[in-house]
Amino acid sequence: MSDGKNTVLAKVPSGASTGAHEALELRDGEKTRFLGKGVQKAVLNVNNIIAPAVRGKWKPEQQKKLDAFLLELDGTENKSTLGANAILGVSLAAARLAAVQKGVPLWKHLQSLFGKGTSLPRPMMNVLNGGKHADSGLAIQEFMIFPNLGNFSDNLRAGAETFQHLKKILQKRGESTAVGDEGGVAPRLPKVADAFDVILEAITVAGYEGKVELAIDAAASEFYGPDNGAPEGKYLIDGQTLSAQELTDFYRELVAKYPIVSIEDSHAEDDFDGFADMQEKLGERLQLVGDDLLVTNKKRLEMGIEKKLCNAILIKVNQIGTLSETFETMHLAKKHDFGTVISHRSGETSDDFIADLAVGTDAGQIKTGSLSRSERIAKYNQLLRIEEQL
Ligand code: 2PG
Ligand code: MG
């Protein structure tokens, strides 16, 4: 996006384990070109429909008006006319251009739009990848370390050292240390508990026992029901077939044994009874995060609050498709004391926008992968720069 003097870029990510209720990511579907994943239609929508319609109409700082106009231009509930990927690029680029025009860092501009304070987020680092993100054979998608040393740079250092020790331990055992989609290792381990054991060993060797906690994203939609080799209404994990309540008990046992403080998508995206059971039994003790369940969507969040399905929300800008809607969802979350975790996607880009977003919305937490792969490290580096500025 350009105002004639300044030109900015915004990049749009994509996910491997997308929620069924996310806004539509427009792909060409032409099987002989990029296996159907091309985005020529979305690009044409930006160049031929969105650009002529918004050019000269709004100033980039009028984010709300611009986003409302984009929604109107699309005219559908899930952005299926223009594509959420087409719309989001414009929405994010506008914010970046406004910051440049004002001569302030992006996080500061986002803070003025969002209207709350600023803080550096506590990072959730996905050091061991499973589920749809790797071939490790583990049902759970993300095994994260969650350092709690106080400031951001100390947390980052603890994460990096723990990750390096994790690799060394696996190497010694003759296990693979090749990384999965989000930069975590992906060894073939028989059971979920084996992953926690090796991560805890790494934390201990790194000298961070008690200072680095654990979090998981189960992404349970991916091991639920016939599509994933389980019977109807059941979960398949560690070779066992479990009901929703048995799955809650499975987590309860893990939590009793390991320092897990946060569980995301414990149940499948529409298994409301499963989520409610989880929240009732473990919601007092743990952060329970809705990702595929809530898809950064205000209406889904309203439903989640009313039905008491969880107590925190994962925030992904491309699940909803504009910055202003992301803010509305976050405002609602904060109003109801829900935790907020700004998140990357498994198919992430080098754009570090979400680092500024986490700071400018005072989100408190960020999930942006392991300590490898430069599309993950880009966000950590930007947070280090912001820490210096603050
Ligand atoms: C998730 C995300 C990011 P994906 O489930 O939380 O870690 O994965 O982008 O594949 O949906
Ligand atoms: Mg998730």
Tab-separated table of C-alpha atoms and ligand atoms in Angstrom:
chain	number	residue	atom	x	y	z
A	1	MET	CA	0.000	0.000	0.000
A	2	SER	CA	1.321	3.426	-0.872
A	3	ASP	CA	0.350	7.039	-0.253
A	4	GLY	CA	2.672	8.223	-3.007
A	5	LYS	CA	5.429	8.947	-0.511
A	6	ASN	CA	5.484	5.890	1.745
A	7	THR	CA	5.033	2.290	0.683
A	8	VAL	CA	4.299	-0.492	3.172
A	9	LEU	CA	3.738	-4.234	2.977
A	10	ALA	CA	1.494	-6.568	4.906
A	11	LYS	CA	1.600	-10.341	4.519
A	12	VAL	CA	-1.194	-12.795	5.214
A	13	PRO	CA	-0.564	-16.206	6.807
A	14	SER	CA	-2.362	-19.509	6.412
A	15	GLY	CA	-3.061	-22.523	8.625
A	16	ALA	CA	-2.778	-26.304	8.234
A	17	SER	CA	-5.352	-27.021	10.939
A	18	THR	CA	-7.926	-24.358	10.139
A	19	GLY	CA	-11.157	-24.180	12.088
A	20	ALA	CA	-14.349	-24.903	10.155
A	21	HIS	CA	-15.802	-21.552	11.295
A	22	GLU	CA	-12.950	-19.330	10.109
A	23	ALA	CA	-13.475	-16.623	7.486
A	24	LEU	CA	-12.869	-17.932	3.984
A	25	GLU	CA	-9.329	-18.018	2.661
A	26	LEU	CA	-9.722	-17.669	-1.100
A	27	ARG	CA	-7.598	-20.115	-3.127
A	28	ASP	CA	-7.862	-20.633	-6.859
A	29	GLY	CA	-8.603	-24.349	-6.647
A	30	GLU	CA	-6.957	-24.938	-10.006
A	31	LYS	CA	-5.437	-28.364	-9.358
A	32	THR	CA	-2.674	-28.073	-11.965
A	33	ARG	CA	-1.378	-24.811	-10.501
A	34	PHE	CA	0.212	-24.918	-7.014
A	35	LEU	CA	-1.983	-27.978	-6.306
A	36	GLY	CA	-5.015	-25.725	-6.168
A	37	LYS	CA	-3.483	-23.351	-3.611
A	38	GLY	CA	-2.820	-20.416	-5.946
A	39	VAL	CA	-4.107	-16.991	-4.896
A	40	GLN	CA	-4.524	-15.213	-8.224
A	41	LYS	CA	-8.215	-14.593	-7.558
A	42	ALA	CA	-7.480	-12.974	-4.207
A	43	VAL	CA	-4.751	-10.811	-5.729
A	44	LEU	CA	-7.079	-9.727	-8.537
A	45	ASN	CA	-9.709	-8.866	-5.935
A	46	VAL	CA	-7.207	-6.586	-4.196
A	47	ASN	CA	-6.019	-4.923	-7.401
A	48	ASN	CA	-9.271	-4.680	-9.359
A	49	ILE	CA	-11.993	-4.378	-6.733
A	50	ILE	CA	-10.646	-3.256	-3.369
A	51	ALA	CA	-7.955	-0.801	-4.499
A	52	PRO	CA	-10.147	1.292	-6.826
A	53	ALA	CA	-12.942	1.311	-4.226
A	54	VAL	CA	-10.842	2.530	-1.291
A	55	ARG	CA	-8.298	4.715	-3.053
A	56	GLY	CA	-8.664	8.332	-1.966
A	57	LYS	CA	-11.731	7.475	0.087
A	58	TRP	CA	-10.292	6.808	3.527
A	59	LYS	CA	-7.140	7.910	5.220
A	60	PRO	CA	-5.161	4.904	6.504
A	61	GLU	CA	-5.695	6.111	10.087
A	62	GLN	CA	-9.469	5.673	9.670
A	63	GLN	CA	-9.114	1.962	10.345
A	64	LYS	CA	-12.656	1.359	11.587
A	65	LYS	CA	-14.268	3.069	8.613
A	66	LEU	CA	-11.977	1.332	6.169
A	67	ASP	CA	-12.665	-2.091	7.689
A	68	ALA	CA	-16.419	-1.469	7.797
A	69	PHE	CA	-16.272	-0.475	4.147
A	70	LEU	CA	-14.351	-3.646	3.263
A	71	LEU	CA	-17.012	-5.740	4.990
A	72	GLU	CA	-19.714	-3.945	3.035
A	73	LEU	CA	-17.833	-4.394	-0.217
A	74	ASP	CA	-17.602	-8.133	0.427
A	75	GLY	CA	-21.173	-8.429	1.652
A	76	THR	CA	-20.980	-11.953	3.118
A	77	GLU	CA	-20.742	-13.274	6.667
A	78	ASN	CA	-17.504	-15.213	6.062
A	79	LYS	CA	-15.848	-12.937	3.464
A	80	SER	CA	-16.353	-15.427	0.693
A	81	THR	CA	-16.802	-12.851	-2.087
A	82	LEU	CA	-13.398	-11.209	-1.888
A	83	GLY	CA	-11.631	-13.662	0.415
A	84	ALA	CA	-10.465	-12.946	3.960
A	85	ASN	CA	-6.881	-13.184	2.691
A	86	ALA	CA	-7.519	-10.343	0.212
A	87	ILE	CA	-9.291	-8.175	2.795
A	88	LEU	CA	-6.830	-8.751	5.636
A	89	GLY	CA	-3.792	-7.675	3.618
A	90	VAL	CA	-5.448	-4.313	2.995
A	91	SER	CA	-6.614	-3.923	6.582
A	92	LEU	CA	-3.167	-4.618	8.050
A	93	ALA	CA	-1.328	-2.538	5.454
A	94	ALA	CA	-3.539	0.453	6.297
A	95	ALA	CA	-2.511	0.241	9.960
A	96	ARG	CA	1.129	0.060	9.006
A	97	LEU	CA	0.850	3.010	6.614
A	98	ALA	CA	-0.943	5.089	9.248
A	99	ALA	CA	1.880	4.399	11.720
A	100	VAL	CA	4.472	5.466	9.156
A	101	GLN	CA	2.527	8.639	8.352
A	102	LYS	CA	2.259	9.493	12.050
A	103	GLY	CA	5.931	8.694	12.537
A	104	VAL	CA	5.260	6.281	15.408
A	105	PRO	CA	6.090	2.599	15.869
A	106	LEU	CA	3.325	0.229	14.784
A	107	TRP	CA	2.640	-0.972	18.351
A	108	LYS	CA	2.030	2.617	19.419
A	109	HIS	CA	-0.427	3.235	16.619
A	110	LEU	CA	-2.200	-0.048	17.398
A	111	GLN	CA	-2.377	0.944	21.038
A	112	SER	CA	-4.058	4.231	20.142
A	113	LEU	CA	-6.586	2.377	17.984
A	114	PHE	CA	-7.243	-0.299	20.608
A	115	GLY	CA	-7.433	2.143	23.486
A	116	LYS	CA	-5.796	0.178	26.314
A	117	GLY	CA	-2.261	-0.067	27.684
A	118	THR	CA	0.842	-1.775	26.396
A	119	SER	CA	2.890	-4.707	27.646
A	120	LEU	CA	5.401	-7.239	26.398
A	121	PRO	CA	3.717	-10.639	26.038
A	122	ARG	CA	4.760	-13.836	27.771
A	123	PRO	CA	5.741	-16.248	24.989
A	124	MET	CA	4.320	-19.746	24.448
A	125	MET	CA	6.938	-21.595	22.422
A	126	ASN	CA	6.025	-24.675	20.463
A	127	VAL	CA	9.208	-26.736	20.857
A	128	LEU	CA	7.757	-30.126	19.930
A	129	ASN	CA	5.361	-30.426	16.985
A	130	GLY	CA	2.696	-33.086	16.467
A	131	GLY	CA	-0.776	-33.385	14.944
A	132	LYS	CA	-1.162	-31.866	11.495
A	133	HIS	CA	2.107	-29.937	11.872
A	134	ALA	CA	4.534	-32.870	11.782
A	135	ASP	CA	4.949	-36.591	11.236
A	136	SER	CA	5.751	-37.301	14.863
A	137	GLY	CA	2.689	-39.520	15.193
A	138	LEU	CA	1.542	-37.632	18.319
A	139	ALA	CA	-2.132	-36.658	18.483
A	140	ILE	CA	-1.453	-33.399	20.310
A	141	GLN	CA	-0.411	-30.676	17.901
A	142	GLU	CA	1.710	-28.341	20.030
A	143	PHE	CA	3.871	-28.980	23.074
A	144	MET	CA	4.878	-25.540	24.283
A	145	ILE	CA	7.228	-24.205	26.875
A	146	PHE	CA	5.909	-21.151	28.674
A	147	PRO	CA	8.739	-19.296	30.460
A	148	ASN	CA	7.809	-17.126	33.395
A	149	LEU	CA	10.976	-15.262	34.298
A	150	GLY	CA	9.552	-11.768	34.214
A	151	ASN	CA	10.842	-9.738	31.319
A	152	PHE	CA	10.609	-10.704	27.688
A	153	SER	CA	14.288	-11.083	26.865
A	154	ASP	CA	14.874	-13.397	29.839
A	155	ASN	CA	11.890	-15.487	28.763
A	156	LEU	CA	13.250	-15.650	25.234
A	157	ARG	CA	16.654	-16.722	26.460
A	158	ALA	CA	15.156	-19.438	28.675
A	159	GLY	CA	13.163	-20.696	25.699
A	160	ALA	CA	16.161	-20.734	23.371
A	161	GLU	CA	18.385	-22.544	25.872
A	162	THR	CA	15.712	-25.093	26.696
A	163	PHE	CA	15.114	-25.762	23.001
A	164	GLN	CA	18.824	-26.310	22.342
A	165	HIS	CA	19.030	-28.744	25.268
A	166	LEU	CA	15.954	-30.540	23.985
A	167	LYS	CA	17.682	-31.090	20.647
A	168	LYS	CA	20.860	-32.337	22.340
A	169	ILE	CA	18.927	-34.830	24.458
A	170	LEU	CA	17.088	-36.188	21.418
A	171	GLN	CA	20.316	-36.369	19.420
A	172	LYS	CA	21.938	-38.440	22.145
A	173	ARG	CA	18.998	-40.827	22.054
A	174	GLY	CA	19.324	-41.201	18.319
A	175	GLU	CA	15.976	-39.461	17.715
A	176	SER	CA	15.292	-37.095	14.842
A	177	THR	CA	15.806	-33.394	15.500
A	178	ALA	CA	14.380	-32.217	12.169
A	179	VAL	CA	11.734	-29.585	12.770
A	180	GLY	CA	8.011	-29.408	12.008
A	181	ASP	CA	5.904	-26.555	10.618
A	182	GLU	CA	6.335	-24.299	13.621
A	183	GLY	CA	10.031	-24.933	14.187
A	184	GLY	CA	9.746	-27.435	17.023
A	185	VAL	CA	11.354	-30.851	16.869
A	186	ALA	CA	9.174	-33.734	15.714
A	187	PRO	CA	10.636	-37.006	17.010
A	188	ARG	CA	8.539	-40.147	16.667
A	189	LEU	CA	7.422	-40.756	20.242
A	190	PRO	CA	4.878	-43.410	21.217
A	191	LYS	CA	2.888	-41.442	23.780
A	192	VAL	CA	1.961	-37.872	24.669
A	193	ALA	CA	3.570	-38.280	28.098
A	194	ASP	CA	6.906	-39.143	26.423
A	195	ALA	CA	6.924	-35.680	24.875
A	196	PHE	CA	6.384	-34.015	28.247
A	197	ASP	CA	9.108	-36.161	29.832
A	198	VAL	CA	11.753	-35.151	27.335
A	199	ILE	CA	10.751	-31.460	27.455
A	200	LEU	CA	10.894	-31.471	31.259
A	201	GLU	CA	14.326	-33.061	31.112
A	202	ALA	CA	15.452	-30.240	28.800
A	203	ILE	CA	14.043	-27.606	31.159
A	204	THR	CA	15.909	-29.187	34.075
A	205	VAL	CA	19.217	-29.502	32.211
A	206	ALA	CA	18.865	-25.885	31.061
A	207	GLY	CA	18.460	-24.883	34.712
A	208	TYR	CA	14.942	-23.489	34.462
A	209	GLU	CA	13.021	-25.949	36.604
A	210	GLY	CA	10.039	-24.150	38.126
A	211	LYS	CA	10.626	-21.127	35.891
A	212	VAL	CA	9.495	-22.604	32.606
A	213	GLU	CA	5.987	-24.020	32.615
A	214	LEU	CA	4.158	-26.009	29.950
A	215	ALA	CA	1.229	-25.323	27.642
A	216	ILE	CA	-0.378	-27.391	24.918
A	217	ASP	CA	-2.561	-26.904	21.891
A	218	ALA	CA	-4.337	-30.236	21.539
A	219	ALA	CA	-6.111	-29.088	18.331
A	220	ALA	CA	-8.504	-31.905	19.171
A	221	SER	CA	-10.657	-31.491	16.030
A	222	GLU	CA	-7.802	-33.274	14.279
A	223	PHE	CA	-8.107	-36.500	16.306
A	224	TYR	CA	-11.881	-36.543	16.589
A	225	GLY	CA	-14.474	-38.612	14.760
A	226	PRO	CA	-14.490	-40.752	11.606
A	227	ASP	CA	-12.525	-38.205	9.517
A	228	ASN	CA	-9.579	-38.921	11.790
A	229	GLY	CA	-9.953	-42.661	12.302
A	230	ALA	CA	-12.000	-42.432	15.523
A	231	PRO	CA	-15.584	-43.652	15.976
A	232	GLU	CA	-18.385	-41.065	15.739
A	233	GLY	CA	-18.242	-38.616	18.661
A	234	LYS	CA	-14.968	-40.056	20.033
A	235	TYR	CA	-11.324	-39.083	20.223
A	236	LEU	CA	-8.318	-41.174	19.220
A	237	ILE	CA	-5.244	-40.404	21.310
A	238	ASP	CA	-2.290	-42.579	22.350
A	239	GLY	CA	-3.981	-45.538	20.683
A	240	GLN	CA	-7.057	-45.209	22.914
A	241	THR	CA	-10.599	-44.294	21.927
A	242	LEU	CA	-11.980	-41.783	24.425
A	243	SER	CA	-15.313	-40.049	24.996
A	244	ALA	CA	-15.291	-36.279	25.603
A	245	GLN	CA	-15.386	-36.791	29.385
A	246	GLU	CA	-12.684	-39.447	29.273
A	247	LEU	CA	-10.571	-36.962	27.333
A	248	THR	CA	-11.074	-34.409	30.116
A	249	ASP	CA	-9.844	-37.076	32.567
A	250	PHE	CA	-6.883	-37.772	30.297
A	251	TYR	CA	-5.895	-34.078	30.579
A	252	ARG	CA	-6.564	-34.095	34.311
A	253	GLU	CA	-4.023	-36.878	34.771
A	254	LEU	CA	-1.456	-35.055	32.677
A	255	VAL	CA	-1.965	-31.850	34.633
A	256	ALA	CA	-1.471	-33.739	37.899
A	257	LYS	CA	1.883	-35.017	36.673
A	258	TYR	CA	3.314	-32.149	34.618
A	259	PRO	CA	3.462	-28.364	35.131
A	260	ILE	CA	0.874	-27.657	32.439
A	261	VAL	CA	-0.855	-24.303	32.919
A	262	SER	CA	-2.673	-23.766	29.633
A	263	ILE	CA	-4.600	-26.071	27.290
A	264	GLU	CA	-5.905	-24.914	23.908
A	265	ASP	CA	-8.683	-26.630	21.951
A	266	SER	CA	-8.967	-29.522	24.388
A	267	HIS	CA	-11.989	-30.776	22.455
A	268	ALA	CA	-13.247	-30.656	18.861
A	269	GLU	CA	-14.477	-27.288	17.578
A	270	ASP	CA	-18.204	-28.068	17.907
A	271	ASP	CA	-18.052	-30.419	20.892
A	272	PHE	CA	-19.576	-27.849	23.248
A	273	ASP	CA	-20.402	-30.461	25.894
A	274	GLY	CA	-16.767	-31.557	25.901
A	275	PHE	CA	-15.527	-27.982	26.342
A	276	ALA	CA	-18.101	-27.270	29.043
A	277	ASP	CA	-17.022	-30.404	30.921
A	278	MET	CA	-13.403	-29.321	30.669
A	279	GLN	CA	-14.149	-25.774	31.853
A	280	GLU	CA	-16.206	-27.054	34.760
A	281	LYS	CA	-13.566	-29.521	35.935
A	282	LEU	CA	-10.331	-27.700	35.136
A	283	GLY	CA	-11.258	-24.080	34.405
A	284	GLU	CA	-10.410	-22.893	37.918
A	285	ARG	CA	-6.873	-24.219	37.783
A	286	LEU	CA	-5.898	-23.799	34.154
A	287	GLN	CA	-6.059	-21.396	31.294
A	288	LEU	CA	-8.376	-23.041	28.748
A	289	VAL	CA	-7.990	-21.442	25.337
A	290	GLY	CA	-10.500	-21.529	22.486
A	291	ASP	CA	-8.968	-21.424	19.016
A	292	ASP	CA	-10.868	-23.496	16.417
A	293	LEU	CA	-13.714	-23.228	18.926
A	294	LEU	CA	-13.932	-19.413	18.803
A	295	VAL	CA	-12.027	-18.488	15.586
A	296	THR	CA	-11.421	-14.861	16.743
A	297	ASN	CA	-15.103	-14.308	16.001
A	298	LYS	CA	-17.132	-12.084	18.330
A	299	LYS	CA	-20.308	-14.112	17.905
A	300	ARG	CA	-18.543	-17.403	18.635
A	301	LEU	CA	-16.907	-15.763	21.661
A	302	GLU	CA	-20.305	-14.523	22.917
A	303	MET	CA	-21.551	-18.085	22.639
A	304	GLY	CA	-18.439	-19.425	24.388
A	305	ILE	CA	-18.897	-16.973	27.262
A	306	GLU	CA	-22.579	-17.760	27.629
A	307	LYS	CA	-22.084	-21.529	27.561
A	308	LYS	CA	-18.949	-21.313	29.776
A	309	LEU	CA	-16.805	-23.261	27.318
A	310	CYS	CA	-13.359	-21.882	28.201
A	311	ASN	CA	-11.649	-18.907	29.852
A	312	ALA	CA	-9.254	-17.577	27.209
A	313	ILE	CA	-9.153	-16.948	23.483
A	314	LEU	CA	-6.550	-17.386	20.794
A	315	ILE	CA	-6.375	-14.384	18.468
A	316	LYS	CA	-5.480	-14.899	14.825
A	317	VAL	CA	-6.100	-11.944	12.520
A	318	ASN	CA	-6.667	-14.135	9.470
A	319	GLN	CA	-9.390	-16.178	11.162
A	320	ILE	CA	-11.641	-13.137	11.094
A	321	GLY	CA	-10.103	-11.016	8.329
A	322	THR	CA	-9.925	-7.394	9.530
A	323	LEU	CA	-8.052	-5.600	12.273
A	324	SER	CA	-11.181	-3.850	13.596
A	325	GLU	CA	-13.093	-7.099	14.068
A	326	THR	CA	-10.049	-8.558	15.812
A	327	PHE	CA	-10.164	-5.591	18.202
A	328	GLU	CA	-13.900	-6.022	18.832
A	329	THR	CA	-13.374	-9.670	19.760
A	330	MET	CA	-10.471	-8.760	22.039
A	331	HIS	CA	-12.445	-6.005	23.756
A	332	LEU	CA	-15.215	-8.473	24.499
A	333	ALA	CA	-12.686	-11.009	25.781
A	334	LYS	CA	-11.096	-8.478	28.112
A	335	LYS	CA	-14.480	-7.304	29.359
A	336	HIS	CA	-15.185	-10.870	30.484
A	337	ASP	CA	-11.713	-11.416	31.946
A	338	PHE	CA	-10.793	-13.884	29.277
A	339	GLY	CA	-7.085	-14.402	28.698
A	340	THR	CA	-5.905	-13.322	25.226
A	341	VAL	CA	-3.133	-15.042	23.281
A	342	ILE	CA	-2.014	-13.448	20.004
A	343	SER	CA	-1.071	-16.213	17.584
A	344	HIS	CA	0.789	-16.971	14.391
A	345	ARG	CA	-0.341	-19.622	11.874
A	346	SER	CA	1.448	-22.836	10.953
A	347	GLY	CA	1.814	-21.420	7.432
A	348	GLU	CA	3.346	-18.182	8.613
A	349	THR	CA	5.110	-15.380	6.713
A	350	SER	CA	8.100	-13.222	7.589
A	351	ASP	CA	5.756	-10.379	8.599
A	352	ASP	CA	6.196	-9.451	12.273
A	353	PHE	CA	2.888	-7.548	12.595
A	354	ILE	CA	1.613	-9.789	15.403
A	355	ALA	CA	4.521	-8.805	17.658
A	356	ASP	CA	3.344	-5.184	17.580
A	357	LEU	CA	-0.248	-6.345	17.866
A	358	ALA	CA	0.488	-8.255	21.086
A	359	VAL	CA	2.146	-5.189	22.618
A	360	GLY	CA	-0.375	-2.615	21.365
A	361	THR	CA	-3.385	-4.563	22.649
A	362	ASP	CA	-1.801	-5.441	25.985
A	363	ALA	CA	-2.667	-9.050	25.120
A	364	GLY	CA	-0.390	-10.562	27.754
A	365	GLN	CA	0.617	-13.648	25.772
A	366	ILE	CA	1.901	-14.566	22.326
A	367	LYS	CA	2.208	-17.929	20.598
A	368	THR	CA	4.621	-17.711	17.724
A	369	GLY	CA	6.462	-20.984	17.441
A	370	SER	CA	9.758	-22.434	18.422
A	371	LEU	CA	13.235	-20.971	18.517
A	372	SER	CA	14.025	-21.826	14.915
A	373	ARG	CA	12.751	-20.949	11.417
A	374	SER	CA	13.116	-17.276	10.613
A	375	GLU	CA	9.366	-16.654	10.161
A	376	ARG	CA	9.029	-17.487	13.894
A	377	ILE	CA	12.216	-15.716	15.011
A	378	ALA	CA	11.126	-12.541	13.160
A	379	LYS	CA	8.398	-12.020	15.772
A	380	TYR	CA	10.731	-12.632	18.710
A	381	ASN	CA	13.294	-10.219	17.283
A	382	GLN	CA	10.656	-7.530	16.828
A	383	LEU	CA	9.560	-8.033	20.449
A	384	LEU	CA	13.173	-7.556	21.556
A	385	ARG	CA	13.290	-4.277	19.621
A	386	ILE	CA	10.024	-3.137	21.191
A	387	GLU	CA	11.326	-4.103	24.638
A	388	GLU	CA	14.233	-1.733	24.053
A	389	GLN	CA	11.870	1.038	22.938
A	390	LEU	CA	9.692	0.596	26.002
B	1	2PG	C1	-3.168	-23.355	15.935
B	1	2PG	C2	-2.340	-22.849	14.779
B	1	2PG	C3	-1.116	-22.088	15.138
B	1	2PG	P1	-2.771	-23.604	12.362
B	1	2PG	O1	-3.888	-24.350	15.800
B	1	2PG	O2	-3.217	-22.733	16.973
B	1	2PG	O3	-0.256	-22.730	16.012
B	1	2PG	O4	-2.112	-23.808	13.816
B	1	2PG	O5	-2.245	-22.333	11.812
B	1	2PG	O6	-2.345	-24.829	11.585
B	1	2PG	O7	-4.248	-23.546	12.575
B	2	MG	MG	-4.810	-23.958	17.845
